[in-house]
Amino acid sequence: MTNIPSWLSLEHVWLPYTQMRTAPLPVPVVEASGTRLRTYGGRELIDGVASWWTACHGYGHPLVRKAVAEQLERMPHVMFGGLAHEPAYKLAARLAAKLPDDLNHVFFTESGSVAVEVALKMAAQFWLNQGERRTKFVHFSNAYHGDTLATMALCDPDEGMHKLFSGMVPEQIIVGVPGDQQRLQTFECLLRNRRKEIAAVIIEPLIQAAGGMKFHGCGVLQDLRKLCDRYGLLLIFDEIFTGFARTGSMFACEQAGVSPDIICLSKALTAGTLPLAATVANEKVYSAMLSESTETALMHGPTYMAYPLGCAAANASLDLFEQEPRLAQVKGIEAQLREELAPCRQAPGVRDVRIKGAVGVVQMDRAVDALALRAKFVEKGVWIKPFGDVIYLTPALVIEGEDLSTLTTAIYDVLRGR
Ligand SMILES: Cc1ncc(COP(=O)(O)O)c(C=O)c1O
């Protein structure tokens, strides 16, 4: 790589998901604005990933920047135990109002994995508070819910990247996503037979993201809700990837017309500005924690939970969703992806192309050389980060049509060996 800044070396920094012995240097970025990354050396890359799906309004939207700057001046952080501040209380009320049904009770944390951990803890305690010890969670093939120990146990043990740890993390119950009658029967049979052990069922609604960008239909979510109700089980939706308009509605579950008992949000919550997450419970789950004793209370409280700076960014992001036509923009992106990625179906090694909202996936028939492809994309002036057997686009929801075309053309050209 040319133009390597003096600070860039791998002597001390440990990179994510990386074999450090063979790792190439990552791309040094000095500025991010809108849908562009500017690298050290002055190159511009059109961003097709939005920094792991966070920067929904593009990088550094002026309204978000202003809200964060003002909050920084006033009070970047105070502890949430015993002290209160407006940004968090306002944000909780706004999230509750936007979420479907009675998902009204918001517990803030600082990352997606921890939001899922809190959901698991809420679900387990829901039963404990009623005198039942239920320790199992049902999750699905191709699921990804995080990298912490409890969430690793909910990822696909074979397809996922945590298989090394199988046997070390508490084993959970994995089944195929019940997208057909046979799988649905297997799933129902499992719930019927093991319901007394099961605390909850957890799924990423409509799109399983980091587990392979797999899609399923609204019917799956409706069936899950119906069966969880039939067997008296809690249902958790992990909308850390799908939330905030990515799939074409503010939350993916809206499309199915069902709501979970607990929902997990993060990533685009602060528009990719600061790390923040929320686990939101419905009245049924919340009321199971209420009594005259702390014994039944949720014993959780991360140091930086609900920090004002992150909440200010999230409130500004919600303002943008209210003021600007994000859902219409997602519709436009979806139509353009559908049209422009379709020719990739004819490219060598491509098994399938699928689109949902602002997510475009080129499914290859085998694992790709992700690093080599990434380097080719950088040469073409785009930031696209394939993994496993998929090349995908999840751009900012504000991306201009011309920039999106540059991204889709880059994929087509690279697949064609150009
Ligand atoms: C659906 C889903 N759940 C949980 C997580 C974990 O979030 P974090 O990386 O913030 O811990 C991710 C991250 O990719 C995710 O996509």
mmCIF file of N, CA and C in Angstrom, residues 16-70:
data_model
loop_
_atom_site.group_PDB
_atom_site.id
_atom_site.type_symbol
_atom_site.label_atom_id
_atom_site.label_comp_id
_atom_site.label_asym_id
_atom_site.label_seq_id
_atom_site.Cartn_x
_atom_site.Cartn_y
_atom_site.Cartn_z
ATOM 1 N N PRO A 16 -10.077 -6.549 14.511
ATOM 2 C CA PRO A 16 -11.222 -7.454 14.662
ATOM 3 C C PRO A 16 -11.191 -8.581 13.633
ATOM 4 N N TYR A 17 -11.551 -9.773 14.076
ATOM 5 C CA TYR A 17 -11.716 -10.932 13.179
ATOM 6 C C TYR A 17 -10.516 -11.112 12.241
ATOM 7 N N THR A 18 -9.314 -11.027 12.803
ATOM 8 C CA THR A 18 -8.137 -10.965 11.933
ATOM 9 C C THR A 18 -7.015 -11.875 12.430
ATOM 10 N N GLN A 19 -6.442 -12.634 11.537
ATOM 11 C CA GLN A 19 -5.206 -13.345 11.844
ATOM 12 C C GLN A 19 -4.081 -12.318 11.733
ATOM 13 N N MET A 20 -3.549 -11.941 12.891
ATOM 14 C CA MET A 20 -2.618 -10.819 12.905
ATOM 15 C C MET A 20 -1.286 -11.140 12.202
ATOM 16 N N ARG A 21 -0.929 -12.422 12.142
ATOM 17 C CA ARG A 21 0.348 -12.736 11.497
ATOM 18 C C ARG A 21 0.327 -12.400 9.997
ATOM 19 N N THR A 22 -0.817 -12.651 9.381
ATOM 20 C CA THR A 22 -0.875 -12.472 7.924
ATOM 21 C C THR A 22 -1.667 -11.226 7.506
ATOM 22 N N ALA A 23 -2.128 -10.468 8.503
ATOM 23 C CA ALA A 23 -3.033 -9.356 8.177
ATOM 24 C C ALA A 23 -2.336 -8.270 7.356
ATOM 25 N N PRO A 24 -2.973 -7.848 6.260
ATOM 26 C CA PRO A 24 -2.457 -6.651 5.597
ATOM 27 C C PRO A 24 -2.830 -5.421 6.422
ATOM 28 N N LEU A 25 -2.157 -4.317 6.160
ATOM 29 C CA LEU A 25 -2.524 -3.093 6.876
ATOM 30 C C LEU A 25 -3.941 -2.680 6.470
ATOM 31 N N PRO A 26 -4.745 -2.227 7.438
ATOM 32 C CA PRO A 26 -6.064 -1.699 7.059
ATOM 33 C C PRO A 26 -5.920 -0.363 6.326
ATOM 34 N N VAL A 27 -6.995 0.073 5.711
ATOM 35 C CA VAL A 27 -6.963 1.308 4.919
ATOM 36 C C VAL A 27 -7.031 2.518 5.864
ATOM 37 N N PRO A 28 -6.023 3.365 5.875
ATOM 38 C CA PRO A 28 -6.065 4.525 6.782
ATOM 39 C C PRO A 28 -7.050 5.592 6.283
ATOM 40 N N VAL A 29 -7.967 5.956 7.164
ATOM 41 C CA VAL A 29 -9.001 6.930 6.807
ATOM 42 C C VAL A 29 -8.792 8.181 7.656
ATOM 43 N N VAL A 30 -8.851 9.339 7.023
ATOM 44 C CA VAL A 30 -8.635 10.579 7.781
ATOM 45 C C VAL A 30 -9.906 11.413 7.905
ATOM 46 N N GLU A 31 -10.906 11.090 7.108
ATOM 47 C CA GLU A 31 -12.136 11.876 7.168
ATOM 48 C C GLU A 31 -13.297 11.055 6.619
ATOM 49 N N ALA A 32 -14.467 11.221 7.214
ATOM 50 C CA ALA A 32 -15.672 10.562 6.689
ATOM 51 C C ALA A 32 -16.770 11.606 6.621
ATOM 52 N N SER A 33 -17.372 11.737 5.470
ATOM 53 C CA SER A 33 -18.382 12.772 5.299
ATOM 54 C C SER A 33 -19.448 12.276 4.319
ATOM 55 N N GLY A 34 -20.713 12.374 4.702
ATOM 56 C CA GLY A 34 -21.783 11.889 3.832
ATOM 57 C C GLY A 34 -21.589 10.401 3.552
ATOM 58 N N THR A 35 -21.448 10.060 2.278
ATOM 59 C CA THR A 35 -21.226 8.642 1.951
ATOM 60 C C THR A 35 -19.799 8.410 1.458
ATOM 61 N N ARG A 36 -18.899 9.333 1.815
ATOM 62 C CA ARG A 36 -17.503 9.219 1.361
ATOM 63 C C ARG A 36 -16.534 9.047 2.522
ATOM 64 N N LEU A 37 -15.536 8.195 2.262
ATOM 65 C CA LEU A 37 -14.397 8.079 3.168
ATOM 66 C C LEU A 37 -13.203 8.686 2.444
ATOM 67 N N ARG A 38 -12.422 9.520 3.148
ATOM 68 C CA ARG A 38 -11.209 10.030 2.515
ATOM 69 C C ARG A 38 -10.008 9.359 3.164
ATOM 70 N N THR A 39 -9.183 8.720 2.359
ATOM 71 C CA THR A 39 -8.057 7.971 2.907
ATOM 72 C C THR A 39 -6.853 8.894 3.060
ATOM 73 N N TYR A 40 -5.919 8.449 3.889
ATOM 74 C CA TYR A 40 -4.638 9.139 3.992
ATOM 75 C C TYR A 40 -4.026 9.084 2.589
ATOM 76 N N GLY A 41 -3.632 10.171 2.079
ATOM 77 C CA GLY A 41 -3.131 10.179 0.702
ATOM 78 C C GLY A 41 -4.149 10.793 -0.245
ATOM 79 N N GLY A 42 -5.367 11.067 0.304
ATOM 80 C CA GLY A 42 -6.308 11.891 -0.432
ATOM 81 C C GLY A 42 -7.274 11.175 -1.347
ATOM 82 N N ARG A 43 -7.317 9.849 -1.278
ATOM 83 C CA ARG A 43 -8.255 9.137 -2.141
ATOM 84 C C ARG A 43 -9.664 9.155 -1.540
ATOM 85 N N GLU A 44 -10.672 9.209 -2.394
ATOM 86 C CA GLU A 44 -12.053 9.152 -1.903
ATOM 87 C C GLU A 44 -12.646 7.794 -2.202
ATOM 88 N N LEU A 45 -13.285 7.197 -1.207
ATOM 89 C CA LEU A 45 -13.974 5.921 -1.425
ATOM 90 C C LEU A 45 -15.466 6.134 -1.172
ATOM 91 N N ILE A 46 -16.298 5.672 -2.091
ATOM 92 C CA ILE A 46 -17.742 5.682 -1.832
ATOM 93 C C ILE A 46 -18.033 4.471 -0.945
ATOM 94 N N ASP A 47 -18.730 4.735 0.145
ATOM 95 C CA ASP A 47 -18.885 3.700 1.171
ATOM 96 C C ASP A 47 -20.145 2.859 0.936
ATOM 97 N N GLY A 48 -19.954 1.567 0.740
ATOM 98 C CA GLY A 48 -21.089 0.662 0.522
ATOM 99 C C GLY A 48 -21.501 -0.090 1.772
ATOM 100 N N VAL A 49 -20.865 0.197 2.897
ATOM 101 C CA VAL A 49 -21.094 -0.593 4.107
ATOM 102 C C VAL A 49 -21.715 0.243 5.241
ATOM 103 N N ALA A 50 -21.485 1.556 5.183
ATOM 104 C CA ALA A 50 -21.943 2.484 6.236
ATOM 105 C C ALA A 50 -21.429 2.050 7.616
ATOM 106 N N SER A 51 -20.140 1.669 7.629
ATOM 107 C CA SER A 51 -19.496 1.291 8.890
ATOM 108 C C SER A 51 -20.325 0.306 9.722
ATOM 109 N N TRP A 52 -20.364 -0.910 9.174
ATOM 110 C CA TRP A 52 -21.142 -1.962 9.833
ATOM 111 C C TRP A 52 -22.574 -1.508 10.116
ATOM 112 N N TRP A 53 -23.146 -0.812 9.097
ATOM 113 C CA TRP A 53 -24.594 -0.541 9.058
ATOM 114 C C TRP A 53 -25.060 0.514 10.065
ATOM 115 N N THR A 54 -24.132 1.357 10.477
ATOM 116 C CA THR A 54 -24.492 2.334 11.510
ATOM 117 C C THR A 54 -24.848 3.706 10.932
ATOM 118 N N ALA A 55 -24.070 4.151 9.923
ATOM 119 C CA ALA A 55 -24.150 5.558 9.484
ATOM 120 C C ALA A 55 -25.346 5.758 8.547
ATOM 121 N N CYS A 56 -26.539 5.649 9.102
ATOM 122 C CA CYS A 56 -27.757 5.643 8.274
ATOM 123 C C CYS A 56 -27.996 6.972 7.561
ATOM 124 N N HIS A 57 -27.623 8.090 8.180
ATOM 125 C CA HIS A 57 -27.818 9.397 7.523
ATOM 126 C C HIS A 57 -26.537 9.873 6.847
ATOM 127 N N GLY A 58 -25.592 8.978 6.643
ATOM 128 C CA GLY A 58 -24.278 9.383 6.142
ATOM 129 C C GLY A 58 -23.423 9.846 7.317
ATOM 130 N N TYR A 59 -22.124 9.948 7.066
ATOM 131 C CA TYR A 59 -21.222 10.350 8.155
ATOM 132 C C TYR A 59 -21.363 11.834 8.454
ATOM 133 N N GLY A 60 -21.343 12.138 9.747
ATOM 134 C CA GLY A 60 -21.248 13.529 10.190
ATOM 135 C C GLY A 60 -22.384 14.410 9.734
ATOM 136 N N HIS A 61 -23.609 13.910 9.788
ATOM 137 C CA HIS A 61 -24.740 14.775 9.423
ATOM 138 C C HIS A 61 -24.712 16.023 10.330
ATOM 139 N N PRO A 62 -24.845 17.224 9.750
ATOM 140 C CA PRO A 62 -24.689 18.445 10.552
ATOM 141 C C PRO A 62 -25.610 18.498 11.770
ATOM 142 N N LEU A 63 -26.846 17.983 11.628
ATOM 143 C CA LEU A 63 -27.769 18.043 12.760
ATOM 144 C C LEU A 63 -27.300 17.161 13.926
ATOM 145 N N VAL A 64 -26.759 16.001 13.579
ATOM 146 C CA VAL A 64 -26.277 15.096 14.632
ATOM 147 C C VAL A 64 -25.018 15.698 15.263
ATOM 148 N N ARG A 65 -24.144 16.216 14.402
ATOM 149 C CA ARG A 65 -22.893 16.820 14.911
ATOM 150 C C ARG A 65 -23.194 17.965 15.867
ATOM 151 N N LYS A 66 -24.155 18.779 15.497
ATOM 152 C CA LYS A 66 -24.501 19.948 16.326
ATOM 153 C C LYS A 66 -25.039 19.489 17.692
ATOM 154 N N ALA A 67 -25.929 18.487 17.655
ATOM 155 C CA ALA A 67 -26.516 17.998 18.911
ATOM 156 C C ALA A 67 -25.427 17.427 19.826
ATOM 157 N N VAL A 68 -24.488 16.698 19.217
ATOM 158 C CA VAL A 68 -23.419 16.083 20.019
ATOM 159 C C VAL A 68 -22.484 17.175 20.564
ATOM 160 N N ALA A 69 -22.169 18.155 19.721
ATOM 161 C CA ALA A 69 -21.259 19.232 20.153
ATOM 162 C C ALA A 69 -21.881 20.005 21.316
ATOM 163 N N GLU A 70 -23.171 20.292 21.212
ATOM 164 C CA GLU A 70 -23.833 21.043 22.298
ATOM 165 C C GLU A 70 -23.862 20.226 23.589
#
